[in-house]
Amino acid sequence: MAISARLVVKPTEALLEVLKSRLRPHVAKDFNEVGALLLIQGAVVDVLAAIDVATKASNVKASEVVGNCPQQLNTVVFWGSVSDVKQALSALKEWGDVKS
């Protein structure tokens, strides 16, 4: 298993707007007050399991970043306070092969 991860602390409004346009509408409306983001990519089974690990380990929200292919899960975004998102990343690194 290998997951690529990118942590973004204090994301710009430009990044938030791009992400909002790629989230499902019911999620995008709650995508406010973001202290940090964690973007992950990997095999579908690993990404799905990572959602479970990260959301159990910290108080982050998670959503698929919708792409062009409806049959493929490309990227997941976690968001919350800086400390919560960093805690989620730490839990993921303890759990498996996460490259950040």
Tab-separated table of C-alpha atoms in Angstrom:
chain	number	residue	atom	x	y	z
A	1	MET	CA	0.000	0.000	0.000
A	2	ALA	CA	1.230	3.461	-0.846
A	3	ILE	CA	-0.701	6.660	-0.361
A	4	SER	CA	0.466	10.074	-1.469
A	5	ALA	CA	-0.504	12.858	0.906
A	6	ARG	CA	-0.198	16.629	0.807
A	7	LEU	CA	-0.840	18.824	3.826
A	8	VAL	CA	-1.969	22.404	3.204
A	9	VAL	CA	-2.052	24.704	6.227
A	10	LYS	CA	-4.134	27.875	5.883
A	11	PRO	CA	-5.304	27.178	2.314
A	12	THR	CA	-5.862	30.145	0.039
A	13	GLU	CA	-9.329	31.159	-1.085
A	14	ALA	CA	-8.327	30.112	-4.627
A	15	LEU	CA	-7.608	26.542	-3.505
A	16	LEU	CA	-10.815	26.400	-1.472
A	17	GLU	CA	-12.865	27.589	-4.453
A	18	VAL	CA	-11.341	24.950	-6.745
A	19	LEU	CA	-12.042	22.234	-4.197
A	20	LYS	CA	-15.590	23.457	-3.540
A	21	SER	CA	-16.323	23.155	-7.253
A	22	ARG	CA	-15.211	19.497	-7.138
A	23	LEU	CA	-17.100	18.434	-3.996
A	24	ARG	CA	-20.644	17.137	-3.967
A	25	PRO	CA	-23.102	20.019	-3.277
A	26	HIS	CA	-24.157	18.809	0.183
A	27	VAL	CA	-20.486	18.684	1.224
A	28	ALA	CA	-19.405	21.935	-0.449
A	29	LYS	CA	-21.919	23.948	1.588
A	30	ASP	CA	-20.162	22.798	4.794
A	31	PHE	CA	-16.686	23.490	3.422
A	32	ASN	CA	-16.046	26.654	5.410
A	33	GLU	CA	-13.689	27.713	8.185
A	34	VAL	CA	-10.897	25.434	6.976
A	35	GLY	CA	-7.693	25.654	9.017
A	36	ALA	CA	-5.916	22.930	7.061
A	37	LEU	CA	-6.456	20.382	4.313
A	38	LEU	CA	-5.001	16.949	3.732
A	39	LEU	CA	-5.247	15.614	0.182
A	40	ILE	CA	-4.584	11.903	-0.375
A	41	GLN	CA	-4.367	9.639	-3.412
A	42	GLY	CA	-3.800	5.921	-3.736
A	43	ALA	CA	-5.444	2.630	-4.610
A	44	VAL	CA	-9.186	2.728	-3.969
A	45	VAL	CA	-9.049	0.146	-1.166
A	46	ASP	CA	-6.254	2.050	0.568
A	47	VAL	CA	-7.971	5.417	0.221
A	48	LEU	CA	-11.249	4.063	1.582
A	49	ALA	CA	-9.495	2.454	4.555
A	50	ALA	CA	-7.547	5.695	5.102
A	51	ILE	CA	-10.822	7.582	5.461
A	52	ASP	CA	-11.799	5.246	8.270
A	53	VAL	CA	-8.416	5.540	9.997
A	54	ALA	CA	-8.191	9.330	9.785
A	55	THR	CA	-11.765	10.072	10.848
A	56	LYS	CA	-11.475	7.725	13.827
A	57	ALA	CA	-8.165	9.275	14.893
A	58	SER	CA	-9.186	12.920	14.791
A	59	ASN	CA	-12.053	15.328	14.364
A	60	VAL	CA	-11.710	15.820	10.599
A	61	LYS	CA	-14.275	15.684	7.841
A	62	ALA	CA	-13.616	13.793	4.626
A	63	SER	CA	-14.959	13.814	1.097
A	64	GLU	CA	-14.132	12.547	-2.336
A	65	VAL	CA	-12.802	15.161	-4.730
A	66	VAL	CA	-14.936	14.364	-7.759
A	67	GLY	CA	-13.017	13.983	-10.998
A	68	ASN	CA	-13.905	13.312	-14.612
A	69	CYS	CA	-14.235	9.528	-14.323
A	70	PRO	CA	-17.292	8.366	-12.360
A	71	GLN	CA	-15.835	4.875	-11.871
A	72	GLN	CA	-12.622	5.952	-10.200
A	73	LEU	CA	-11.900	7.423	-6.792
A	74	ASN	CA	-8.943	9.697	-7.404
A	75	THR	CA	-8.502	12.003	-4.442
A	76	VAL	CA	-9.935	12.438	-0.969
A	77	VAL	CA	-9.728	15.647	1.044
A	78	PHE	CA	-9.778	15.836	4.830
A	79	TRP	CA	-10.338	19.185	6.506
A	80	GLY	CA	-10.625	20.755	9.912
A	81	SER	CA	-8.443	22.616	12.356
A	82	VAL	CA	-4.687	22.536	11.808
A	83	SER	CA	-4.135	20.300	14.839
A	84	ASP	CA	-6.902	17.864	13.837
A	85	VAL	CA	-5.633	17.538	10.273
A	86	LYS	CA	-2.052	17.022	11.475
A	87	GLN	CA	-3.309	14.378	13.902
A	88	ALA	CA	-5.088	12.605	11.025
A	89	LEU	CA	-1.866	12.655	8.972
A	90	SER	CA	0.109	11.232	11.897
A	91	ALA	CA	-2.422	8.431	12.319
A	92	LEU	CA	-2.202	7.620	8.616
A	93	LYS	CA	1.603	7.515	8.739
A	94	GLU	CA	1.481	5.122	11.722
A	95	TRP	CA	-1.075	2.978	9.899
A	96	GLY	CA	0.659	2.545	6.564
A	97	ASP	CA	2.947	3.686	3.815
A	98	VAL	CA	2.074	7.357	3.464
A	99	LYS	CA	4.360	9.623	1.494
A	100	SER	CA	4.000	13.321	2.181
